[in-house]
Short mmCIF file of C-alpha atoms in Angstrom, two decimals:
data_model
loop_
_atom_site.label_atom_id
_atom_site.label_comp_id
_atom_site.label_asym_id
_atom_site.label_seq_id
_atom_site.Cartn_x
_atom_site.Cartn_y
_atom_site.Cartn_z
CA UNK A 2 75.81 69.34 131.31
CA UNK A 3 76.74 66.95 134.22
CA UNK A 4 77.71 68.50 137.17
CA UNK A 5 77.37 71.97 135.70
CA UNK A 6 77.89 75.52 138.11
CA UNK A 7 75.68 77.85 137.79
CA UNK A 8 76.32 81.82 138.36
CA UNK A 9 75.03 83.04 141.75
CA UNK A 10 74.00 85.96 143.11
CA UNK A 11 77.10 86.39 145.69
CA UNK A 12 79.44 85.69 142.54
CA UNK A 13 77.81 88.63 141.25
CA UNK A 14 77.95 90.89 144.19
CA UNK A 15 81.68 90.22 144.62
CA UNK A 16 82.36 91.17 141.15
CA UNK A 17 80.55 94.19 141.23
CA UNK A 18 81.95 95.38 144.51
CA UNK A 19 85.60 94.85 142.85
CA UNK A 20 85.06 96.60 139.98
CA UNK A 21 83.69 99.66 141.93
CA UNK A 22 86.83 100.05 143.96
CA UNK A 23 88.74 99.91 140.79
CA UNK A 24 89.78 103.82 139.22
CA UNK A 25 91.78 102.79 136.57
CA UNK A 26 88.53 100.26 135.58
CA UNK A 27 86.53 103.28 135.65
CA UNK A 28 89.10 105.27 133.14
CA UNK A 29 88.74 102.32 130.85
CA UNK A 30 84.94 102.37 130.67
CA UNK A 31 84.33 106.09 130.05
CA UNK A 32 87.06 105.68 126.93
CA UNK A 33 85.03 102.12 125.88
CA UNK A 34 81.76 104.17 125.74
CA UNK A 35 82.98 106.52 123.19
CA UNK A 36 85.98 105.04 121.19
CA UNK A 37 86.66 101.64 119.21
CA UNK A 38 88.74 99.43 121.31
CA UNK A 39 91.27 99.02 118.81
CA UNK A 40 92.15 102.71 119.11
CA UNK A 41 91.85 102.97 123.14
CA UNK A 42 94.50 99.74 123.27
CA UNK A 43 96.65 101.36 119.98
CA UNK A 44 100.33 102.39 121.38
CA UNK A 45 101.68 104.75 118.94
CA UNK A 46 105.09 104.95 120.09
CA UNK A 47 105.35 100.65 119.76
CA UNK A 48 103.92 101.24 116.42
CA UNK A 49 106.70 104.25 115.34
CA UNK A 50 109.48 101.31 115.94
CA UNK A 51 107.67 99.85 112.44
CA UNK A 52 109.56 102.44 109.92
CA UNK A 53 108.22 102.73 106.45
CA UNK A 54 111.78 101.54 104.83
CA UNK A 55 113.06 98.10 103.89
CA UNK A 56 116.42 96.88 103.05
CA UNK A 57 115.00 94.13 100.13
CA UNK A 58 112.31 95.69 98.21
CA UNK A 59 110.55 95.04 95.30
CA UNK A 60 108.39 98.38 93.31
CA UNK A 61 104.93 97.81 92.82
CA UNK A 62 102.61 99.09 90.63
CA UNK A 63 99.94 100.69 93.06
CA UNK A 64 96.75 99.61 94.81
CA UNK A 65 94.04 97.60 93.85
CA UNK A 66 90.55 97.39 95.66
CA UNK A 67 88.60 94.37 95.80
CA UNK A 68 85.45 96.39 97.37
CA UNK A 69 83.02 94.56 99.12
CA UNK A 70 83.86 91.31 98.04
CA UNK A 71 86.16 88.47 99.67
CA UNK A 72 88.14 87.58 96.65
CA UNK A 73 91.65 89.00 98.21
CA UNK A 74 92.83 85.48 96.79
CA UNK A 75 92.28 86.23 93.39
CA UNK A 76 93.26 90.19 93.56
CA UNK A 77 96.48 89.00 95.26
CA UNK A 78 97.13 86.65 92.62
CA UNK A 79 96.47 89.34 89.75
CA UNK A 80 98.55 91.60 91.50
CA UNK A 81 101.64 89.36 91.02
CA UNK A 82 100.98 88.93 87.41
CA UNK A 83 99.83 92.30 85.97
CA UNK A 84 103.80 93.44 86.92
CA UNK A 85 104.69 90.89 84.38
CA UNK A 86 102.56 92.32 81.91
CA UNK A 87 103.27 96.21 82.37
CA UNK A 88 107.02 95.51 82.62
CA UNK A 89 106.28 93.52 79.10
CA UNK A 90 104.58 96.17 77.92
CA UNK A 91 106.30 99.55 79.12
CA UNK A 92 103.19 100.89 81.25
CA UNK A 93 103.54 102.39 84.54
CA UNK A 94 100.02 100.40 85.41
CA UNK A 95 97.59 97.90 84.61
CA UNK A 96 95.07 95.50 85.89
CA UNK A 97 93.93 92.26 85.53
CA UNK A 98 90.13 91.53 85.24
CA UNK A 99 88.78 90.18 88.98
CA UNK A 100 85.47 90.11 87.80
CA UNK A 101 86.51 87.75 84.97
CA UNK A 102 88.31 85.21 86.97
CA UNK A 103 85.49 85.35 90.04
CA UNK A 104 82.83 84.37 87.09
CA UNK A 105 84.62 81.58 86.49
CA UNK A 106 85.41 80.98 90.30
CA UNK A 107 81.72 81.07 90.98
CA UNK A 108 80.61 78.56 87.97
CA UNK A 109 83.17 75.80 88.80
CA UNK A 110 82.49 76.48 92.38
CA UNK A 111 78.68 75.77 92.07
CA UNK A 112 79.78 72.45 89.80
CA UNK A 113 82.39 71.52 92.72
CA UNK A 114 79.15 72.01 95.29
CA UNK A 115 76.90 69.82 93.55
CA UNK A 116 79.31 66.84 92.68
CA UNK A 117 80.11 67.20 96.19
CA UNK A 118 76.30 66.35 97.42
CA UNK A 119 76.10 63.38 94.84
CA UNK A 120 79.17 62.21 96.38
CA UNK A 121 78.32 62.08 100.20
CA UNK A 122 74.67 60.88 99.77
CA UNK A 123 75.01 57.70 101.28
CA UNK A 124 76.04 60.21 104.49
CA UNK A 125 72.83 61.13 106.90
CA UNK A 126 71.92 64.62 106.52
CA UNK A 127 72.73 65.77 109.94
CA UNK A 128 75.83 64.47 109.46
CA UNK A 129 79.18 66.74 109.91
CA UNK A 130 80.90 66.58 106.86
CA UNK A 131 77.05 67.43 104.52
CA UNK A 132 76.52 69.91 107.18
CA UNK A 133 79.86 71.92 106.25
CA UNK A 134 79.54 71.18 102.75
CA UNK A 135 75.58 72.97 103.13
CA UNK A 136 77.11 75.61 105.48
CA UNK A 137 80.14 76.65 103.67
CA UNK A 138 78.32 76.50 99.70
CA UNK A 139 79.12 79.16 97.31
CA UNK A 140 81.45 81.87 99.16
CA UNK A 141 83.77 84.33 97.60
CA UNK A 142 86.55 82.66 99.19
CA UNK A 143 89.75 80.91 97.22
CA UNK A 144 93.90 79.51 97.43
CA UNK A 145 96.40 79.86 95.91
CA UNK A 146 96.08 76.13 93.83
CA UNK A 147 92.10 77.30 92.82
CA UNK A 148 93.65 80.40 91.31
CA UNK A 149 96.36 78.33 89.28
CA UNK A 150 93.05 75.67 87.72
CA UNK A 151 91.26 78.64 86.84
CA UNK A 152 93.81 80.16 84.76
CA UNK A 153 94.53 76.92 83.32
CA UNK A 154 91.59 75.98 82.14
CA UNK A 155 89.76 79.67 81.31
CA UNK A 156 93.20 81.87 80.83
CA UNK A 157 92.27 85.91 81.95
CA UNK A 158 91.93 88.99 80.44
CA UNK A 159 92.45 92.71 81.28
CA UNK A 160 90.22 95.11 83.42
CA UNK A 161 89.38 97.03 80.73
CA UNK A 162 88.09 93.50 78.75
CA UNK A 163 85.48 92.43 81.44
CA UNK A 164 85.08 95.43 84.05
CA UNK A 165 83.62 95.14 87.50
CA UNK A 166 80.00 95.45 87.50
CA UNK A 167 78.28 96.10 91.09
CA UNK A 168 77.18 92.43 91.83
CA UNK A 169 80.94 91.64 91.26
CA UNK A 170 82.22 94.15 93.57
CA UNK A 171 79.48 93.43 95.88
CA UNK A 172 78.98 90.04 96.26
CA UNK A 173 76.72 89.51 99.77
CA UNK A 174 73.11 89.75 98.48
CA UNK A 175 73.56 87.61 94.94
CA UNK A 176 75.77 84.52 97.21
CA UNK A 177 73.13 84.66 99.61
CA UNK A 178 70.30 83.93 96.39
CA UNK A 179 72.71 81.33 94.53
CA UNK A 180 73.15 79.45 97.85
CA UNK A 181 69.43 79.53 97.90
CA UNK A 182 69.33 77.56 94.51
CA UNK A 183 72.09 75.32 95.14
CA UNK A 184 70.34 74.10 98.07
CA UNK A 185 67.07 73.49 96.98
CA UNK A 186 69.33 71.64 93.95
CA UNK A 187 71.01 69.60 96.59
CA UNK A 188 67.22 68.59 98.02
CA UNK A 189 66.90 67.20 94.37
CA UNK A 190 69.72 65.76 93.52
CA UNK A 191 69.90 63.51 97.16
CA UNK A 192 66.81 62.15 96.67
CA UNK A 193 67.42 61.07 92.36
CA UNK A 194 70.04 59.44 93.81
CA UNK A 195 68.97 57.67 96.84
CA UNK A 196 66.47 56.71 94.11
CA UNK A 197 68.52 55.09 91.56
CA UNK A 198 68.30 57.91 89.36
CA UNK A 199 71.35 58.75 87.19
CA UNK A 200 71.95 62.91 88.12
CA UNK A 201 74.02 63.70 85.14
CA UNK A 202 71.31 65.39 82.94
CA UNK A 203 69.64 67.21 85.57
CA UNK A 204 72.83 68.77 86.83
CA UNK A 205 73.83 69.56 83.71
CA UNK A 206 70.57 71.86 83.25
CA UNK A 207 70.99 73.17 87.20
CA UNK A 208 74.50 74.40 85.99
CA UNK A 209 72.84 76.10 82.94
CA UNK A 210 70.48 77.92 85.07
CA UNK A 211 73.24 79.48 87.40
CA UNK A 212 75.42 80.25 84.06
CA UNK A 213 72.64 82.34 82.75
CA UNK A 214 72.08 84.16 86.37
CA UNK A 215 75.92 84.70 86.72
CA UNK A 216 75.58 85.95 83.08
CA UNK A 217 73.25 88.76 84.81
CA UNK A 218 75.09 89.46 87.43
CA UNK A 219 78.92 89.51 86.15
CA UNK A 220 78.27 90.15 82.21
CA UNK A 221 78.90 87.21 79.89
CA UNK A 222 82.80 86.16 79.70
CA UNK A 223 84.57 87.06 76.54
CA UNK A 224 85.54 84.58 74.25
CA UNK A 225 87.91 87.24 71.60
CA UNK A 226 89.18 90.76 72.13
CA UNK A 227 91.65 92.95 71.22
CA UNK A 228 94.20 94.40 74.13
CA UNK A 229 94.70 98.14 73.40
CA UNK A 230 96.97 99.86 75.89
CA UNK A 231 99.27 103.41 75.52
CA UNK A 232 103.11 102.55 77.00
CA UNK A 233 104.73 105.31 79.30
CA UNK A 234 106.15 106.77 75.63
CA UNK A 235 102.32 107.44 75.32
CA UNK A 236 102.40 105.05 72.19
CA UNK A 237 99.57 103.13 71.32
CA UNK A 238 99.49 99.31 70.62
CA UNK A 239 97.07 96.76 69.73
CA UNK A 240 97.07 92.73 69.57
CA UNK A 241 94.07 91.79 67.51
CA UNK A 242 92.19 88.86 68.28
CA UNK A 243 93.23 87.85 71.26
CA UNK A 244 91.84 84.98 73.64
CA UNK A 245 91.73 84.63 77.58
CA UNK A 246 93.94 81.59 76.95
CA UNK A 247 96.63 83.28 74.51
CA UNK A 248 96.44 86.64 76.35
CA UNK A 249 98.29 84.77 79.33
CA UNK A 250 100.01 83.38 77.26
CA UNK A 251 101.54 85.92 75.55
CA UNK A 252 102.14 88.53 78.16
CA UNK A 253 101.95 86.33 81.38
CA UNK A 254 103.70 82.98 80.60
CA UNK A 255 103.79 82.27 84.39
CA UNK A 256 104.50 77.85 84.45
CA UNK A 257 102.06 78.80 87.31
CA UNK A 258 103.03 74.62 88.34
CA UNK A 259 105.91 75.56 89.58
CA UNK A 260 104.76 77.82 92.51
CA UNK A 261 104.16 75.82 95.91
CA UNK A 262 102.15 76.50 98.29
CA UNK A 263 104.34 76.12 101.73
CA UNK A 264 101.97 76.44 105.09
CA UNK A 265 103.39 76.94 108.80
CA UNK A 266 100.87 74.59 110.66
CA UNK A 267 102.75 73.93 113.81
CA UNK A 268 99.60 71.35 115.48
CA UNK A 269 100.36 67.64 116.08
CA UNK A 270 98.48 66.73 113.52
CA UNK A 271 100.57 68.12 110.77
CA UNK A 272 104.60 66.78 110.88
CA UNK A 273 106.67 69.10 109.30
CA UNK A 274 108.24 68.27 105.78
CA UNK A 275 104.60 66.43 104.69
CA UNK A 276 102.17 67.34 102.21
CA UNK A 277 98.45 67.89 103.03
CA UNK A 278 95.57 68.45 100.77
CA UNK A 279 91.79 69.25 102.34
CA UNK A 280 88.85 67.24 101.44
CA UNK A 281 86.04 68.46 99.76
CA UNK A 282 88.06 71.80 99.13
CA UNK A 283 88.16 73.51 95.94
CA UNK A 284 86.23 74.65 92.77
CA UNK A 285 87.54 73.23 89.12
CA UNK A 286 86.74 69.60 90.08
CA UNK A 287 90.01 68.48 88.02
CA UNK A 288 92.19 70.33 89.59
CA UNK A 289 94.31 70.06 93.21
CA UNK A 290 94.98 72.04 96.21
CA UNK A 291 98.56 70.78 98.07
CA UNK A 292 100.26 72.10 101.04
CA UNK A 293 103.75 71.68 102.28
CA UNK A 294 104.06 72.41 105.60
CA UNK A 295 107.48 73.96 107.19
CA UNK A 296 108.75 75.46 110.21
CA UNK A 297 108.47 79.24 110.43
CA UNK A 298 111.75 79.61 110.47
CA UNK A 299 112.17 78.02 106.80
CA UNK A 300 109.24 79.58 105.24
CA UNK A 301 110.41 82.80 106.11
CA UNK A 302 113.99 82.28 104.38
CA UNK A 303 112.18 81.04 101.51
CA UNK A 304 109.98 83.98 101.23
CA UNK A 305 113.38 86.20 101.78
CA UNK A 306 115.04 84.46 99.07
CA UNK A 307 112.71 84.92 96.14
CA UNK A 308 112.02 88.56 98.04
CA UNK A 309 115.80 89.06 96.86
CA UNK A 310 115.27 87.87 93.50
CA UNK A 311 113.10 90.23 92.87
CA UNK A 312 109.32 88.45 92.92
CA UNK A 313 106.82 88.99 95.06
CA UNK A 314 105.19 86.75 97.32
CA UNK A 315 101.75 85.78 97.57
CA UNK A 316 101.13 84.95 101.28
CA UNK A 317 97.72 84.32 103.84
CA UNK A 318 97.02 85.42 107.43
CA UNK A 319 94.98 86.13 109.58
CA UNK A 320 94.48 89.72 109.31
CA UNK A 321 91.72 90.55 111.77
CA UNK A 322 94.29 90.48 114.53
CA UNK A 323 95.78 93.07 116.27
CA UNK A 324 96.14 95.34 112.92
CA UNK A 325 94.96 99.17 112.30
CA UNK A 326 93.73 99.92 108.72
CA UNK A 327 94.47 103.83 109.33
CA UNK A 328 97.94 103.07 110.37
CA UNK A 329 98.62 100.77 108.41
CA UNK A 330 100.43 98.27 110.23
CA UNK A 331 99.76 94.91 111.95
CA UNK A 332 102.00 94.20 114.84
CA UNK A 333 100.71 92.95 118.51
CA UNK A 334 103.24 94.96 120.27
CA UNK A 335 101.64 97.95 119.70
CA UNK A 336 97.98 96.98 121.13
CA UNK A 337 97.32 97.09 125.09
CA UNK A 338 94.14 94.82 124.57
CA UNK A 339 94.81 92.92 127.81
CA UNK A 340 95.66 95.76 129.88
CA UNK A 341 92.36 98.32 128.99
CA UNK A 342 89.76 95.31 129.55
CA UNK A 343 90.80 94.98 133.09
CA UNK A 344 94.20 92.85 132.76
CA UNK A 345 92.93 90.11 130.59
CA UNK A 346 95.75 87.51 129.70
CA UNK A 347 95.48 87.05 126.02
CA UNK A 348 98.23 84.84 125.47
CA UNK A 349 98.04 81.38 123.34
CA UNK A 350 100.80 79.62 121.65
CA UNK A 351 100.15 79.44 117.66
CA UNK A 352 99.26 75.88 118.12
CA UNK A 353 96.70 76.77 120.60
CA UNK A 354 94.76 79.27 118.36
CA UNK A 355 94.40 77.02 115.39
CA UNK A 356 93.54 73.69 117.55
CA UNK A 357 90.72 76.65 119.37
CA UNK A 358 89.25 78.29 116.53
CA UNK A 359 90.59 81.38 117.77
CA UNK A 360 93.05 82.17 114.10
CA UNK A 361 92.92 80.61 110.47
CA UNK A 362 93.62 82.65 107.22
CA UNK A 363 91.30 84.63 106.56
CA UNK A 364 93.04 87.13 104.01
CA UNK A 365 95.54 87.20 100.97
CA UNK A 366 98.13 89.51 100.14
CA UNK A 367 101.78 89.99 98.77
CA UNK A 368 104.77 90.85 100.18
CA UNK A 369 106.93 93.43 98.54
CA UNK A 370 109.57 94.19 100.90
CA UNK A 371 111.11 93.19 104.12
CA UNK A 372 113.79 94.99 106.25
CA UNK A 373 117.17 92.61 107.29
CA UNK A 374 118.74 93.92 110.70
CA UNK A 375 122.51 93.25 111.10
CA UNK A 376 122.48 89.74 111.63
CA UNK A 377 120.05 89.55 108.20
CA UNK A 378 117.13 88.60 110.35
CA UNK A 379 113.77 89.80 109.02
CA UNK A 380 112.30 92.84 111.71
CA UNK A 381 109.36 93.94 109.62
CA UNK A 382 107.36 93.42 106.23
CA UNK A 383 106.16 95.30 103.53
CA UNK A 384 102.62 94.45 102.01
CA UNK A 385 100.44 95.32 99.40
CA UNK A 386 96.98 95.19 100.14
CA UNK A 387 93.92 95.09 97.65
CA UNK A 388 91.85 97.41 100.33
CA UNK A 389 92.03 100.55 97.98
CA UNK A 390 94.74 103.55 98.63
CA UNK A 391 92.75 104.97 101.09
CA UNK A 392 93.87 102.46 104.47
CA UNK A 393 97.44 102.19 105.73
CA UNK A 394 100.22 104.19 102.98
CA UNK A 395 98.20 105.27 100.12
CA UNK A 396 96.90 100.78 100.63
CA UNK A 397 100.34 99.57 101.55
CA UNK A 398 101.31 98.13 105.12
CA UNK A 399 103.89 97.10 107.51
CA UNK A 400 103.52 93.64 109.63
CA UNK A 401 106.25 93.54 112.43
CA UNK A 402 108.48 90.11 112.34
CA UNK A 403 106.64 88.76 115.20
CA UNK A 404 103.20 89.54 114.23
CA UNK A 405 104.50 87.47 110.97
CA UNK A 406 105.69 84.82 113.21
CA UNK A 407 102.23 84.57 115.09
CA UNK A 408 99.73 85.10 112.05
CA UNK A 409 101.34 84.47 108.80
CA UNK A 410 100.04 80.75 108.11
CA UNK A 411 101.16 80.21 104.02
CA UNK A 412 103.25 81.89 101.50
CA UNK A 413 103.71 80.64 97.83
CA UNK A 414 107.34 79.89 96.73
CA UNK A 415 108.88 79.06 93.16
CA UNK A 416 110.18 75.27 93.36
CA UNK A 417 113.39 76.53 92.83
CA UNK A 418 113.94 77.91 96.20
CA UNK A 419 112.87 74.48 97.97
CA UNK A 420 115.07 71.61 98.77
CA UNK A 421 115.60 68.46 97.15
CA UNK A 422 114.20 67.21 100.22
CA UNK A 423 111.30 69.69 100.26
CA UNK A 424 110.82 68.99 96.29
CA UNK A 425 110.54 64.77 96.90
CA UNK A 426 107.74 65.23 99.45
CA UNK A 427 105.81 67.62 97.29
CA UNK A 428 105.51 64.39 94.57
CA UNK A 429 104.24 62.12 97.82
CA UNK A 430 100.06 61.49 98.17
CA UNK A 431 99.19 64.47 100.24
CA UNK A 432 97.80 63.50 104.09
CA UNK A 433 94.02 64.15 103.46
CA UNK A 434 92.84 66.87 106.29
CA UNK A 435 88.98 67.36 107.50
CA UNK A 436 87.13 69.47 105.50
CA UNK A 437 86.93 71.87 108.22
CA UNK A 438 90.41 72.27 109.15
CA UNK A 439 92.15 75.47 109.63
CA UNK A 440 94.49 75.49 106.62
CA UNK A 441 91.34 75.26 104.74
CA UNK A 442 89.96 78.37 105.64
CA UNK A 443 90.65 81.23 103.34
CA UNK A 444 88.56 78.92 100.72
CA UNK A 445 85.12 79.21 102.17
CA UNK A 446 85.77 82.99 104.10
CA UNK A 447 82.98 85.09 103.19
CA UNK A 448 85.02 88.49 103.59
#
């Protein structure tokens, strides 16, 4: 580094001299040496002001847990649908089968990975865009558009069809040995291609090796079942001979193409009222992943208005930040941070933490509620998480409005909400973004 400054010993000695003569420093480091930050800087009277109560609601159906595995995507996704399908069916719950969709996740993902090496081997090795597609490989990881291919193409079944087994709800140790295969595959495949080699065949039996060790690890996807279920009557029913496909069919019937996925990305390199896709972003290799990207402003009506016709709303964030799982709520008014570390100024601009690498989604929930002050504008948010019932109210929580504002980064909104305006850019060729960029990260978080 040209002209680089090193650290010197009277630096040193002045900062140590400064931080002796400081009490309230002092304070700060006994509490540190005892007590996660989170709950030294927590302000419990800032965090009363969030009341449990919301002027637009809409019931849930309890709690889900996605354990130890990052596929809040998919649980959040299930979550909206399985109301459909106990309100169809008179139940006061039911779940959808995570570990049936995340099979399928993890197949077409390991397809999407090695297409993906075929198609950048005329690219060096070292360079960026093979280094994030080696990096990133098989992760748990997903959006909103990856859900909607899957259930295209492989339909879903009920929990009690496919159940979790401990791989599925446990997913670091077995991604850490597929991405060990997939690699070594991608050694191969490079060089039959740089050789002239057609790749086809040998894929082909690559994929049927992984099938057979996601078979071990997740059971073997059903092809027919029968759905058996007791209504709140305590009546039995069965539907004989049901498939993944018709099963949705039936008691889903989502046109899951009509659900868009709107994005608040306010950098410079994203105009507002312009699609955007990612490259080299997704898993079923047919399918597409689109943003439109809005002002906060408008992508907080929208989530409003279908809040107030009664659906849910599937939305990302970044939920590491300033949030407590006991409490239950996420809101940066009620952390000191700044203050206990010694007066640290902590302040960036929305734009500034996604151009820094400081914020990107990393989590996906719904929103069931939101509270309206006098002049209707939002104040706070209800969400159900997929953490279990044991964090925040029996697994729901509250985000103030201008945590929302600062973290909230995508929601997904029916078509029929969006202007005409809105509805014309959506059928334009997305703007192409970096593999790596921001509104691409929820895919490839391992959670």
């Amino acid at each position: 580094m040209r002209n680089a400054k090193p650290i010197t010993t009277e630096m040193i000695e002045r900062f140590k001299k400064n931080y002796d003569k400081d009490k309230t420093t002092k304070i700060y480091t006994a509490a540190a040496a005892k007590t996660v930050l989170s709950d030294i800087a927590f302000s419990p009277m800032d965090a009363a002001k969030l009341e449990y109560s919301f002027s637009v609601e809409v019931l849930t159906r309890g709690i889900t847990a996605q354990k130890q595995s990052g596929r809040c995507w998919l649980f959040a996704s299930m979550n909206m649908m399985r109301e459909i399908v106990a309100k169809h069916c008179n139940m006061e719950k039911f779940e959808l089968s995570g570990n049936y969709l995340a099979f399928w996740d993890k197949f077409e993902k390991m397809n999407f990975f090695l297409e993906s090496i075929i198609d950048s081997v005329d690219l060096e090795i070292s360079d960026r865009t093979v280094d994030w597609i080696l990096s990133s490989g098989l992760s748990d990881g997903g959006q909103w558009d990856m859900m909607v291919s899957l259930i295209q193409k492989y339909g879903i079944v009920p929990a009690s069809v496919m159940p979790e087994t401990f791989q599925s709800n446990s997913t670091r140790n077995m991604s850490q040995i597929l991405n060990m295969k997939l690699r070594k595959d991608a050694i191969e495949l490079r060089t039959l291609v740089k050789e002239g080699k057609e790749p086809s065949k040998r894929k082909e039996e690559m994929l049927e090796e992984l099938f057979r060790a996601l078979c071990i690890c997740f059971g073997r996807p059903v092809d027919q079942f029968n759905f058996e279920y007791m209504d709140k009557d305590h009546k039995y029913h069965v539907d004989y001979d049901m498939t993944p496909r018709s099963f949705y069919e039936k008691y889903i019937k989502l046109s899951l193409e009509d659900y868009v996925s709107v994005i608040h990305a306010p950098t410079k390199d994203k105009p507002y009222g312009k699609t955007y896709t990612v490259k080299y972003l997704g898993n079923v290799v047919e399918g597409k992943i689109r943003y439109l990207n809005l002002p906060m402003e408008e992508l907080k009506k929208l989530a409003i208005q279908q809040l107030k016709d009664g659906e849910v709303v599937w939305f990302g964030s970044d939920c590491g930040k300033y949030g407590s799982r006991t409490d239950g709520i996420w809101d940066q008014n009620s952390f000191v941070y700044g203050e206990i570390l010694g007066g640290l100024d902590l302040s960036m601009t929305k734009e500034e933490r996604l151009d820094y690498r400081d914020s990107a989604m990393n989590h996906a929930m719904i929103l069931t509620g939101v509270n309206l002050d006098r002049e209707e504008k939002p104040n706070r948010w209800k969400i159900e998480n997929s953490w279990g019932e044991e964090p925040g109210k029996k697994g729901y929580f509250v985000a103030s409005d201008a945590w929302f504002d600062e973290f909230t980064y995508q929601v997904i909104i029916h078509k029929k909400h969006l202007t005409e305006e809105w509805c014309k850019a959506l059928e334009e060729e997305p703007i192409e973004l970096a593999p790596w960029d921001p509104m691409g990260s929820l895919a490839v978080m391992k959670e």
